[in-house]
Coordinates of C-alpha atoms in Angstrom, one line a residue:
P1 CA -36.9 6.2 14.0
T2 CA -33.5 4.8 14.9
P3 CA -31.8 1.3 14.8
P4 CA -32.0 -1.2 17.7
T5 CA -28.8 -0.8 19.9
T6 CA -26.9 -3.0 22.2
P7 CA -24.9 -2.4 25.4
T8 CA -21.0 -2.9 25.6
P9 CA -18.9 -5.1 28.2
A10 CA -18.9 -4.0 31.4
G11 CA -15.2 -2.6 32.5
R12 CA -14.4 -2.0 29.1
A13 CA -13.6 1.5 27.7
L14 CA -16.3 1.2 25.0
P15 CA -19.6 3.3 24.8
A16 CA -22.2 2.3 26.7
T17 CA -24.4 1.0 23.7
V18 CA -23.9 0.6 19.6
P19 CA -26.1 0.5 17.2
I20 CA -27.4 -2.8 15.4
I21 CA -25.8 -1.5 12.2
G22 CA -23.0 0.8 12.0
L23 CA -22.0 3.3 9.0
G24 CA -18.9 1.8 6.7
C25 CA -17.1 5.1 5.6
S26 CA -14.6 3.5 3.0
S27 CA -17.1 4.0 0.1
F28 CA -17.0 7.6 0.8
S29 CA -13.9 7.7 -1.4
T30 CA -13.1 7.0 -4.9
F31 CA -12.5 3.3 -4.0
F32 CA -15.7 2.7 -5.1
E33 CA -16.6 5.5 -7.4
P34 CA -16.1 4.7 -11.3
T35 CA -15.9 7.3 -13.5
E36 CA -19.1 6.3 -15.1
S37 CA -21.1 6.8 -11.8
V38 CA -20.2 10.6 -11.8
S39 CA -22.2 13.2 -14.0
E40 CA -20.7 15.1 -16.6
S41 CA -20.1 18.1 -14.6
E42 CA -18.3 16.2 -12.3
S43 CA -16.2 13.9 -14.7
E44 CA -13.7 16.1 -15.4
S45 CA -12.3 16.4 -11.6
L46 CA -12.1 12.4 -12.0
E47 CA -10.3 12.5 -15.1
V48 CA -7.4 10.6 -13.8
V49 CA -9.0 7.7 -11.7
E50 CA -9.2 5.2 -14.3
A51 CA -5.6 6.0 -15.4
G52 CA -4.8 5.4 -11.8
R53 CA -6.3 2.1 -11.1
Q54 CA -4.2 -1.1 -11.9
D55 CA -4.7 -3.7 -14.0
S56 CA -6.7 -6.2 -11.8
S57 CA -5.0 -9.3 -14.1
D58 CA -1.5 -8.1 -12.6
G59 CA -1.5 -9.8 -9.5
N60 CA -2.4 -6.2 -7.9
D61 CA -3.1 -8.2 -4.2
E62 CA -2.3 -5.2 -2.2
S63 CA -6.0 -5.7 -2.3
H64 CA -6.7 -7.8 0.5
H65 CA -8.9 -6.4 3.3
R66 CA -10.6 -3.2 2.9
R67 CA -13.7 -1.3 3.3
P68 CA -14.9 -0.5 3.8
S69 CA -14.0 -1.1 6.9
D70 CA -12.1 -1.4 6.1
P71 CA -13.0 -3.4 6.4
D72 CA -13.6 -3.8 6.3
T73 CA -16.7 -4.1 3.2
G74 CA -23.2 1.4 -1.5
G75 CA -24.5 0.8 -4.5
S76 CA -23.1 -1.5 -7.5
S77 CA -20.2 -3.9 -6.8
D78 CA -19.6 -4.1 -10.1
S79 CA -16.9 -1.4 -10.8
T80 CA -18.0 -1.2 -14.5
A81 CA -21.7 0.0 -13.9
S82 CA -23.1 3.4 -12.3
P83 CA -24.5 2.5 -8.8
D84 CA -27.7 3.8 -10.1
E85 CA -28.0 0.6 -12.2
A86 CA -27.9 -1.6 -9.0
P87 CA -31.4 -3.7 -8.1
K88 CA -33.5 -1.2 -6.2
Q89 CA -33.5 -3.7 -3.7
Q90 CA -29.6 -4.3 -3.0
P91 CA -28.5 -1.9 -0.2
A92 CA -24.9 -1.4 0.3
A93 CA -23.3 -3.8 -2.5
A94 CA -20.0 -2.3 -3.2
A95 CA -19.2 -0.6 0.3
D96 CA -19.7 -3.7 1.7
A97 CA -15.8 -4.4 0.6
A98 CA -14.9 -2.3 3.5
E99 CA -13.1 -4.8 4.9
Q100 CA -11.1 -5.5 1.6
S101 CA -9.4 -3.0 -0.3
P102 CA -10.2 -2.0 -4.0
P103 CA -7.6 -1.4 -7.1
S104 CA -5.1 1.0 -6.2
T105 CA -5.4 4.4 -7.0
T106 CA -1.6 5.4 -7.7
G107 CA -1.4 8.1 -10.8
A108 CA -4.4 9.9 -9.3
A109 CA -2.6 12.8 -8.3
T110 CA -4.6 15.9 -9.9
N111 CA -7.8 13.9 -9.4
K112 CA -10.0 16.5 -7.1
L113 CA -10.8 13.5 -4.8
T114 CA -7.5 12.6 -3.6
R115 CA -6.3 13.5 -0.1
D116 CA -4.2 16.7 -1.3
A117 CA -6.6 18.1 -3.4
I118 CA -10.0 17.2 -2.3
T119 CA -12.7 20.1 -1.3
R120 CA -16.0 20.2 0.5
N121 CA -17.7 21.9 -2.4
H122 CA -17.1 18.7 -4.8
P123 CA -20.8 17.6 -5.8
Q124 CA -19.5 14.1 -5.1
V125 CA -18.3 15.0 -1.3
Q126 CA -21.3 17.2 -1.0
K127 CA -23.4 13.8 -1.6
W128 CA -21.3 11.8 0.8
I129 CA -21.6 14.5 3.8
G130 CA -25.6 14.5 3.2
T131 CA -25.1 10.7 3.5
I132 CA -23.4 10.7 6.6
R133 CA -25.8 13.5 7.8
H134 CA -28.9 11.6 7.1
A135 CA -27.6 8.4 8.8
V136 CA -26.7 10.1 11.8
L137 CA -29.1 12.5 12.4
D138 CA -32.3 11.5 10.6
C139 CA -31.6 7.7 11.2
G140 CA -29.9 7.5 14.3
I141 CA -26.7 5.3 13.0
N142 CA -24.2 6.7 15.7
L143 CA -21.3 4.6 14.8
L144 CA -18.9 5.6 12.0
D145 CA -16.3 3.3 11.0
T146 CA -13.2 4.5 9.0
A147 CA -9.5 4.0 8.2
P148 CA -6.4 6.2 6.7
W149 CA -6.5 3.3 3.9
Y150 CA -9.7 4.2 2.6
G151 CA -9.2 6.4 0.0
H152 CA -5.9 6.9 1.1
G153 CA -7.2 9.6 3.8
V154 CA -9.9 10.9 1.6
S155 CA -12.5 8.7 4.0
E156 CA -11.6 10.5 6.9
I157 CA -11.9 13.7 5.5
V158 CA -15.3 13.2 4.4
V159 CA -16.1 12.2 7.9
G160 CA -14.3 15.3 9.3
Y161 CA -16.4 17.3 6.9
A162 CA -19.5 16.1 7.9
L163 CA -18.5 15.8 11.7
E164 CA -17.9 19.7 11.5
D165 CA -21.7 20.2 10.5
I166 CA -23.5 17.9 12.6
L167 CA -20.9 18.0 16.0
R168 CA -22.9 20.4 18.5
S169 CA -20.1 22.9 20.3
D170 CA -19.7 23.4 24.2
G171 CA -21.6 26.4 23.8
D172 CA -24.6 24.7 22.1
G173 CA -27.8 24.3 23.8
G174 CA -29.5 20.6 24.8
S175 CA -27.9 17.6 25.9
D176 CA -29.8 14.7 23.9
G177 CA -28.4 15.6 20.7
D178 CA -31.5 16.2 19.1
G179 CA -31.2 19.5 18.2
S180 CA -33.9 21.1 20.5
G181 CA -31.7 23.3 22.6
D182 CA -30.5 26.4 22.3
G183 CA -27.7 28.1 20.1
G184 CA -26.1 26.1 17.8
G185 CA -28.2 22.9 18.8
G186 CA -31.5 24.2 17.7
E187 CA -33.4 23.6 14.5
E188 CA -33.1 27.1 13.0
G189 CA -32.3 26.7 9.2
A190 CA -28.6 27.1 8.1
E191 CA -28.0 29.2 5.3
G192 CA -26.3 27.5 2.3
E193 CA -27.5 23.9 3.6
G194 CA -30.1 21.8 1.4
E195 CA -30.6 20.3 -1.6
E196 CA -28.0 22.4 -3.7
N197 CA -25.1 21.3 -1.4
G198 CA -26.4 17.5 -1.7
L199 CA -28.0 17.2 1.3
P200 CA -30.9 14.7 2.0
S201 CA -34.2 16.2 0.9
S202 CA -35.8 15.5 4.3
S203 CA -37.1 18.7 6.1
S204 CA -35.5 17.7 9.3
S205 CA -31.8 17.6 7.6
K206 CA -32.3 20.8 6.0
K207 CA -32.5 22.2 9.6
K208 CA -29.8 22.7 11.7
K209 CA -30.0 19.6 13.7
R210 CA -26.8 18.7 16.0
V211 CA -25.3 15.8 18.5
A212 CA -23.0 15.9 21.0
R213 CA -19.5 14.3 20.6
S214 CA -20.5 12.1 23.4
D215 CA -23.4 10.5 21.5
L216 CA -21.3 9.6 18.5
I217 CA -18.7 6.2 18.1
I218 CA -15.7 7.2 15.8
Q219 CA -14.0 4.2 15.2
T220 CA -10.5 4.7 13.1
K221 CA -7.4 2.5 11.7
V222 CA -3.5 2.2 11.9
G223 CA -1.3 0.3 10.1
R224 CA -2.2 0.3 6.4
Y225 CA -2.0 3.5 4.4
E226 CA -0.8 3.8 0.9
S227 CA -1.5 2.5 -2.6
T228 CA 2.0 1.3 -3.4
P229 CA 3.1 -2.3 -2.0
E230 CA 6.6 -0.5 -0.3
H231 CA 4.3 2.5 1.7
M232 CA 1.1 0.4 2.3
F233 CA 1.9 -1.2 5.5
D234 CA 3.7 0.6 8.5
F235 CA 3.4 -0.7 12.1
S236 CA 6.3 1.0 13.6
Y237 CA 6.0 2.8 17.0
D238 CA 6.6 6.1 15.6
R239 CA 4.3 5.9 12.6
I240 CA 1.5 4.3 14.8
I241 CA 1.4 7.9 17.1
D242 CA 1.3 10.0 14.2
S243 CA -1.6 8.1 12.0
V244 CA -3.7 8.8 15.3
R245 CA -2.5 12.5 15.2
T246 CA -3.4 13.2 11.9
S247 CA -6.3 11.1 12.1
L248 CA -7.9 13.2 14.5
D249 CA -6.9 16.3 12.7
R250 CA -9.1 15.1 10.0
L251 CA -11.6 13.9 11.3
K252 CA -12.6 16.7 13.3
C253 CA -13.9 14.5 16.0
G254 CA -12.3 16.6 19.0
T255 CA -9.5 15.0 21.0
Y256 CA -10.1 11.7 20.5
V257 CA -11.6 8.4 18.6
D258 CA -13.7 6.0 20.5
V259 CA -11.8 2.9 19.2
I260 CA -8.7 2.8 17.3
Q261 CA -8.0 -0.4 15.7
L262 CA -4.6 -2.6 14.3
H263 CA -5.5 -2.8 10.9
D264 CA -4.4 -6.1 8.5
P265 CA -2.2 -7.3 11.4
E266 CA -1.9 -10.6 9.2
F267 CA 0.2 -8.4 7.0
S268 CA 2.6 -7.6 9.8
P269 CA 6.2 -8.6 8.8
S270 CA 6.0 -10.9 11.9
T271 CA 4.1 -11.3 15.1
Q272 CA 6.7 -10.2 17.5
L273 CA 7.4 -6.5 15.9
L274 CA 3.2 -6.0 16.6
L275 CA 4.0 -7.3 20.2
D276 CA 7.4 -5.0 20.5
E277 CA 6.3 -1.7 18.8
T278 CA 3.0 -1.4 17.5
I279 CA 0.6 -2.4 20.8
P280 CA 2.8 -0.6 22.9
A281 CA 2.2 2.3 21.1
L282 CA -1.6 1.8 20.7
L283 CA -1.0 1.6 24.3
E284 CA 0.8 5.0 24.8
I285 CA -2.1 6.4 22.4
K286 CA -5.0 5.2 25.1
S287 CA -3.1 6.4 27.9
R288 CA -2.7 9.9 26.2
G289 CA -6.3 10.0 26.1
W290 CA -6.4 9.9 22.2
A291 CA -8.4 6.6 21.8
K292 CA -10.8 5.3 24.6
A293 CA -10.5 1.6 23.6
I294 CA -8.2 -0.4 21.7
G295 CA -9.7 -2.7 18.9
I296 CA -8.4 -5.5 16.2
T297 CA -9.3 -6.0 12.8
G298 CA -8.3 -8.5 9.7
Y299 CA -9.5 -11.4 7.8
P300 CA -8.1 -14.4 9.3
L301 CA -9.4 -15.3 12.4
E302 CA -6.6 -17.2 13.7
V303 CA -4.3 -14.4 13.3
Q304 CA -6.4 -12.0 15.4
R305 CA -7.0 -15.1 18.2
D306 CA -3.4 -15.4 18.7
I307 CA -2.4 -11.5 18.8
L308 CA -5.5 -11.3 21.4
V309 CA -3.5 -13.9 23.6
R310 CA 0.3 -13.3 22.9
S311 CA -0.6 -9.4 23.8
A312 CA -2.4 -10.8 27.2
V313 CA -0.8 -8.9 30.7
R314 CA -0.2 -10.9 33.2
G315 CA -0.8 -9.7 36.7
G316 CA 1.9 -9.7 38.8
R317 CA 0.7 -12.9 41.5
S318 CA 0.6 -16.3 39.5
Y319 CA -3.2 -16.5 40.1
D320 CA -4.1 -13.1 38.6
P321 CA -6.1 -13.6 35.4
P322 CA -4.9 -12.1 32.3
T323 CA -5.7 -8.7 31.2
F324 CA -6.5 -8.5 27.6
V325 CA -4.9 -5.5 25.6
F326 CA -7.7 -5.2 23.1
D327 CA -11.4 -3.7 23.8
Q328 CA -12.9 -5.0 20.9
A329 CA -12.4 -7.2 17.7
L330 CA -14.0 -6.8 14.3
A331 CA -14.1 -9.3 12.1
Y332 CA -15.4 -9.2 8.2
G333 CA -16.2 -12.0 5.5
H334 CA -17.0 -14.5 8.6
A335 CA -20.9 -14.1 9.3
N336 CA -22.5 -14.3 6.2
L337 CA -24.6 -16.9 4.0
H338 CA -21.9 -18.5 2.3
D339 CA -19.1 -18.7 5.8
M340 CA -20.0 -18.7 9.2
S341 CA -16.8 -19.5 10.6
L342 CA -16.9 -16.5 13.2
F343 CA -19.2 -19.4 15.0
I344 CA -17.5 -22.4 14.5
A345 CA -14.7 -24.2 16.3
P346 CA -12.1 -24.5 15.7
P347 CA -10.5 -22.4 12.9
P348 CA -9.6 -24.2 10.2
P349 CA -5.0 -24.1 10.7
P350 CA -3.1 -22.2 8.1
T351 CA -2.1 -23.8 4.8
S352 CA -0.1 -21.0 3.0
P353 CA 2.8 -19.1 3.5
L354 CA 2.8 -16.8 6.3
A355 CA 3.1 -13.6 7.7
F356 CA 3.1 -14.9 11.1
E357 CA 4.3 -17.8 13.0
P358 CA 1.9 -20.6 13.1
P359 CA -0.3 -19.8 16.0
S360 CA 0.7 -21.3 19.1
T361 CA -1.3 -23.7 21.2
V362 CA -3.1 -21.1 23.8
S363 CA -4.2 -22.1 27.1
L364 CA -5.1 -21.4 30.6
S365 CA -2.2 -21.2 33.4
S366 CA -4.3 -21.1 36.6
D367 CA -7.9 -21.7 38.3
A368 CA -8.7 -18.0 38.2
D369 CA -8.1 -18.2 34.5
R370 CA -10.6 -21.1 34.2
T371 CA -13.0 -18.9 36.3
L372 CA -12.9 -16.2 34.6
I373 CA -14.1 -18.1 31.4
A374 CA -16.9 -19.6 33.4
S375 CA -18.2 -16.5 34.9
N376 CA -18.0 -14.5 31.3
K377 CA -19.5 -17.4 29.2
T378 CA -22.8 -17.2 31.5
G379 CA -22.6 -13.3 31.9
G380 CA -21.5 -12.0 29.1
G381 CA -23.6 -13.1 26.2
G382 CA -21.1 -11.9 23.7
G383 CA -19.7 -14.9 22.7
G384 CA -21.9 -18.3 22.8
G385 CA -24.5 -16.7 24.9
G386 CA -27.3 -17.1 22.3
S387 CA -28.7 -13.7 22.9
S388 CA -30.3 -11.9 20.2
V389 CA -31.2 -8.6 18.6
G390 CA -33.1 -6.6 21.3
S391 CA -32.1 -8.3 24.4
G392 CA -30.5 -6.9 27.5
T393 CA -31.7 -3.1 29.1
S394 CA -33.2 -0.4 27.0
S395 CA -30.4 2.3 26.6
G396 CA -33.4 5.2 25.7
N397 CA -32.5 4.6 22.0
G398 CA -34.5 1.3 21.0
D399 CA -33.7 -2.3 22.4
S400 CA -30.5 -3.8 23.3
K401 CA -28.3 -6.7 24.4
R402 CA -24.9 -7.1 26.0
M403 CA -21.6 -7.7 23.7
G404 CA -19.5 -9.3 26.2
G405 CA -18.4 -10.0 29.9
S406 CA -16.3 -7.8 32.1
A407 CA -12.1 -7.3 31.7
S408 CA -9.6 -4.9 33.6
H409 CA -8.5 -1.7 32.2
I410 CA -5.2 -1.0 31.1
A411 CA -4.1 2.8 31.5
G412 CA -0.6 3.2 30.1
T413 CA 2.2 1.4 29.2
D414 CA 4.4 1.2 32.2
N415 CA 6.1 -2.0 33.1
L416 CA 4.1 -3.4 30.0
N417 CA 4.7 -7.2 30.3
L418 CA 3.2 -8.7 27.0
T419 CA 3.4 -12.3 28.5
G420 CA 0.3 -14.2 26.8
I421 CA -1.9 -16.3 29.3
G422 CA 0.2 -19.3 29.6
E423 CA 0.4 -23.0 28.1
E424 CA -0.9 -25.2 30.8
E425 CA -4.4 -26.4 29.9
E426 CA -5.6 -26.2 26.0
F427 CA -8.8 -24.6 25.8
V428 CA -8.6 -22.2 22.4
E429 CA -9.3 -25.1 20.0
E430 CA -12.6 -26.2 21.7
M431 CA -13.9 -22.6 21.3
S432 CA -15.2 -20.3 18.5
F433 CA -13.7 -17.0 17.9
S434 CA -16.8 -15.7 18.8
E435 CA -16.9 -18.1 22.0
F436 CA -13.3 -16.9 22.9
C437 CA -14.2 -13.0 22.5
G438 CA -17.2 -13.4 24.7
S439 CA -15.2 -15.2 27.3
K440 CA -13.2 -12.8 27.7
G441 CA -14.8 -10.1 27.6
I442 CA -14.0 -8.7 24.5
A443 CA -16.3 -6.6 22.2
L444 CA -17.0 -8.4 19.2
M445 CA -18.2 -6.7 15.8
A446 CA -18.9 -7.9 12.1
A447 CA -18.3 -6.4 8.8
A448 CA -19.1 -7.2 5.2
P449 CA -22.3 -9.3 5.6
L450 CA -22.5 -9.0 1.5
S451 CA -19.0 -10.6 1.4
M452 CA -17.7 -7.5 -0.4
G453 CA -20.2 -7.6 -3.1
L454 CA -20.4 -11.5 -3.6
L455 CA -23.5 -11.8 -2.2
T456 CA -25.2 -9.0 -4.5
Q457 CA -27.2 -9.3 -7.9
A458 CA -24.2 -7.4 -9.7
G459 CA -21.4 -9.6 -8.2
P460 CA -18.1 -8.6 -7.0
P461 CA -15.6 -6.3 -8.1
P462 CA -12.7 -7.6 -10.4
W463 CA -10.1 -7.7 -7.7
H464 CA -12.4 -10.0 -4.9
P465 CA -9.9 -12.2 -3.5
A466 CA -12.5 -15.1 -3.6
S467 CA -11.9 -18.6 -5.6
D468 CA -14.0 -18.9 -9.0
E469 CA -15.9 -22.0 -7.3
L470 CA -16.8 -19.0 -4.4
K471 CA -18.0 -16.7 -7.0
E472 CA -19.9 -19.2 -9.0
A473 CA -21.9 -20.3 -5.9
C474 CA -22.8 -17.0 -4.8
R475 CA -23.9 -16.1 -8.6
N476 CA -25.9 -19.8 -8.2
A477 CA -27.4 -18.4 -4.8
A478 CA -28.3 -15.0 -6.5
Y479 CA -30.2 -16.5 -9.3
I480 CA -32.2 -18.7 -7.4
C481 CA -33.5 -15.9 -5.0
R482 CA -34.4 -13.5 -7.9
E483 CA -35.9 -16.1 -10.5
E484 CA -37.4 -18.7 -7.8
Y485 CA -38.4 -16.4 -4.8
G486 CA -38.5 -12.9 -6.5
V487 CA -36.1 -11.8 -3.3
D488 CA -32.8 -9.7 -3.6
I489 CA -30.0 -11.6 -2.2
A490 CA -28.2 -8.5 -0.6
S491 CA -31.4 -7.6 1.6
L492 CA -31.5 -11.6 2.5
A493 CA -27.9 -11.8 3.6
I494 CA -28.3 -8.5 5.7
L495 CA -31.2 -10.0 7.3
F496 CA -29.0 -12.9 7.6
A497 CA -26.4 -11.0 9.4
L498 CA -28.7 -9.1 11.8
A499 CA -30.0 -12.1 13.0
Q500 CA -26.7 -13.3 14.6
G501 CA -27.3 -12.6 18.3
E502 CA -23.5 -12.7 19.2
I503 CA -23.1 -10.0 16.9
P504 CA -24.1 -6.7 18.6
C505 CA -23.4 -4.4 15.8
T506 CA -22.5 -5.1 11.9
L507 CA -20.8 -2.4 9.7
L508 CA -22.4 -1.9 6.5
G509 CA -21.1 0.4 3.5
M510 CA -23.7 2.9 2.5
K511 CA -22.7 5.4 0.2
S512 CA -26.1 6.9 -0.2
V513 CA -29.0 8.5 1.4
E514 CA -31.1 5.6 -0.5
E515 CA -28.9 3.1 0.7
V516 CA -29.0 4.6 4.3
D517 CA -32.9 4.4 3.7
R518 CA -33.1 0.5 2.7
A519 CA -30.5 -0.9 5.0
M520 CA -32.9 0.7 8.1
E521 CA -36.1 -0.7 6.7
L522 CA -34.3 -3.9 7.4
A523 CA -32.7 -3.1 10.6
R524 CA -36.4 -1.6 11.9
R525 CA -37.2 -5.3 11.4
F526 CA -35.6 -6.5 14.8
E527 CA -36.8 -3.9 16.8
G528 CA -38.6 -5.3 20.1
L529 CA -37.9 -8.5 19.5
D530 CA -37.8 -11.4 22.5
P531 CA -34.2 -11.5 23.7
T532 CA -34.5 -15.3 24.6
L533 CA -35.1 -16.4 21.0
S534 CA -32.8 -18.5 19.2
T535 CA -31.4 -17.3 15.5
E536 CA -33.4 -19.4 14.0
E537 CA -36.2 -18.2 15.7
V538 CA -35.7 -14.5 15.0
L539 CA -35.1 -15.2 11.5
V540 CA -38.6 -16.8 11.2
T541 CA -39.8 -13.7 12.8
V542 CA -38.1 -11.1 10.5
V543 CA -38.1 -12.5 7.2
N544 CA -41.6 -12.9 5.0
E545 CA -42.9 -16.3 3.5
E546 CA -40.8 -15.9 0.0
E547 CA -37.3 -14.7 2.0
G548 CA -37.9 -17.5 4.2
E549 CA -38.0 -20.1 1.3
A550 CA -35.2 -18.5 -0.1
L551 CA -33.1 -18.9 2.8
A552 CA -34.0 -22.6 3.4
T553 CA -33.0 -23.5 -0.2
V554 CA -29.9 -21.4 -0.2
L555 CA -28.6 -22.8 3.4
D556 CA -29.7 -26.5 2.4
D557 CA -26.2 -28.2 3.1
E558 CA -27.1 -31.1 0.5
Y559 CA -28.5 -29.5 -2.3
G560 CA -28.4 -25.8 -2.1
P561 CA -26.1 -23.7 -3.8
F562 CA -23.0 -23.8 -1.4
A563 CA -23.3 -27.4 -0.5
Q564 CA -20.4 -28.2 -2.7
I565 CA -18.3 -25.5 -1.9
W566 CA -18.7 -26.3 2.0
Q567 CA -17.9 -29.7 1.4
D568 CA -15.0 -28.5 -0.7
G569 CA -13.7 -26.1 2.0
E570 CA -13.8 -23.2 -0.4
F571 CA -16.2 -21.2 1.5
S572 CA -13.6 -18.5 2.2
W573 CA -10.7 -17.1 0.7
D574 CA -6.5 -17.2 1.9
G575 CA -5.7 -14.0 3.4
F576 CA -2.2 -15.8 4.4
E577 CA -1.9 -16.2 0.3
E578 CA -2.9 -12.4 -0.1
A579 CA -0.3 -11.1 2.4
A580 CA 2.5 -13.8 1.0
R581 CA 2.0 -12.1 -2.5
H582 CA 2.1 -8.7 -1.1
W583 CA 5.5 -9.1 0.4
D584 CA 6.7 -10.8 -2.6
K585 CA 6.4 -7.1 -4.1
V586 CA 8.6 -5.5 -1.6
E587 CA 12.0 -5.1 -2.2
G588 CA 13.8 -7.0 0.4
G589 CA 10.3 -8.8 1.7
R590 CA 9.3 -8.9 5.5
E591 CA 13.2 -8.8 7.0
A592 CA 13.8 -5.9 5.7
A593 CA 10.4 -4.2 6.3
E594 CA 10.7 -5.1 9.8
A595 CA 13.9 -3.9 10.0
R596 CA 12.8 -0.6 9.1
M597 CA 9.8 -0.6 11.4
R598 CA 12.2 -1.4 14.4
V599 CA 13.6 1.9 14.0
R600 CA 12.0 4.9 16.5
K601 CA 12.8 8.3 16.4

C-alpha cells in the first residue's frame, strides 16, 4: 500500500504528484543518534560523539532551523534516552526536528559516522539504508528531503548509499518501478542483502526491487553547512554552485535533484545579498539542469514571503504579471496543534533584531497582477482552497489533490531583473502565507508536525528554542492525551497535520522501519476521502472516539492546555532572535560575512 498522493501546480517544473508524507532525512546522521542508542558492538565508533556535543547551556544556538529538514524536523526526542524507550505509538519524535538543528558535533573528527569517515558497512548506516529502502520500495514514500547541514554531509551520503541500491539503471527492464522488469529491475535475490545488512525483514525488501529515477522526488538545500558559527552559513554565488555539485555526487541521484532549496534565509547577512548572489546562483543551477525546481525553507514566514515577493521577475510590459523565481516553499513548525500561523493572516511583525530589513509592504501594480491572484484562488487549491487529502485527480498511486495554480517558468539567468511585484495596491496583509503561496502558484509543503519533539511523550531535546511557557503547555497537552484519553499526542499531532487540506505533503523524520510503518498506518486513514470535505470533516472521519475527544480538549481555546499561550502570543519562538544570536558569535558579524560572500572567483 502507498500513501495518498497529490498533484503539483500546473506550469511549475515540479514532480507531477507528491505523497501525503515525505521522508525527512536529517535523522540519518548522528544529529539524533545519542551514544546510548548504539549497541555495545557499535559504541566504539561513536566514542567521541558526546565529546563533540556542545553544552546546550552555553548559548549554542547555531541551532536554529534543522532537521530534519531540515528542517525541517524518529525515535525519542530526548537526547539522553534510547529510541527503543520511546512510547510504542510515538512515530518520528526526534527527527521531526528536521527543520531545527541539534547541538553541534565539532570535535567528532574520528567518529566513523562523520562525512569524512563514514562507510556503508557500519551497522547504524545499514539500519538507515534499510529504513530508506523500506519507505521507498515497500511503502511508496517517494519524496526524500535532505540537506548538507544534516550531519554536515552524512545524511546526503546515507541517502546516496540507499539510492545506489534502489535506483534502476538505464539498462534495467520495466517502467513502473515495481521491480517487475528484466535485468536489474527484477526481484531476483540480491547476494549480500538481507537482515545481516540491516535491511527490513519483509521478504519484498530482501529482493532486488528497483525504482526509476523519474519516480523519485529528491530535495536538498544550500546555504547552511558546518557546525562552527564562522562556517555555518555561506550564501555566496560560488559556494551555492559548488554545494549543488557536491550534493549530486553524494546523493548518487543522477544528474539532477528535483528541488534545490534555499536553506534558512533568515540567517543571511542581508536580503540584498540573496537577491544579488544567492538567487542568481540558484537560477544558474536550474538552467544547467542540476535542479528542476527552486524552493525556499526557513522558520519566519514573513522572511519567506518577503523573499518570494522581492525576487519576483517583472516582464517587459507594464501589464505583464510577475514571474516568481521560487517554485516551492517549505514551512516548518507552523502547522501543528499549538501553532497554526501558516493559515492565519497577517503574520506577526518581527520584534527582535533582524538579519533582514523589515519586510516591505507588498502590493500589486496592475490589473494583470490582480487577475492572476483571482484566477489562482479559484483554480489552485494550494492556498485557501479548502481542498482536503484525497482530492483532485488520480495519479495511479492513490488519491490526490492540487498544490497550487499555474505560473511561468524561468529558464536561465540572462537579463535577470529581480524587481519585486510593485508597490501600488496593498494585499499581502490580507492573506495568510498559505493563501499567498496558493494565489501565486507556489507549491507549499510543511515539516515538523511534532514541533521538533514538543508534541511527543518524551518531550523536546535540550536545545529546543521554544519558551518555557510553550514547553510546559505541550507537556500538559501530552499528559492530558495520555492520562485522560489513552491517546499518544504524537499520533494525534500527525493526524491533525495531515488533515490540513492546504498542505499536500508533510515531511516526517522516520529513522527506523518501525517508525515508517507507524506513520504509514496514520497516512492510510486518509485514503479515498471526499475532496470536498473541510479540515474539520476530514478529522471527524480519520480519528477514533478517544482521539476526537482528546483533540477537542487540546484545541479548546478557553480551557485547553494551549489557551494561555495563544492569548499571550507564546505559541511559537523567535527565529529573528536565533539569527541575531548566531551573528553575535561571528567575528565581524553580518557586515564582514556579507563582504566575504560577495566575492566571486
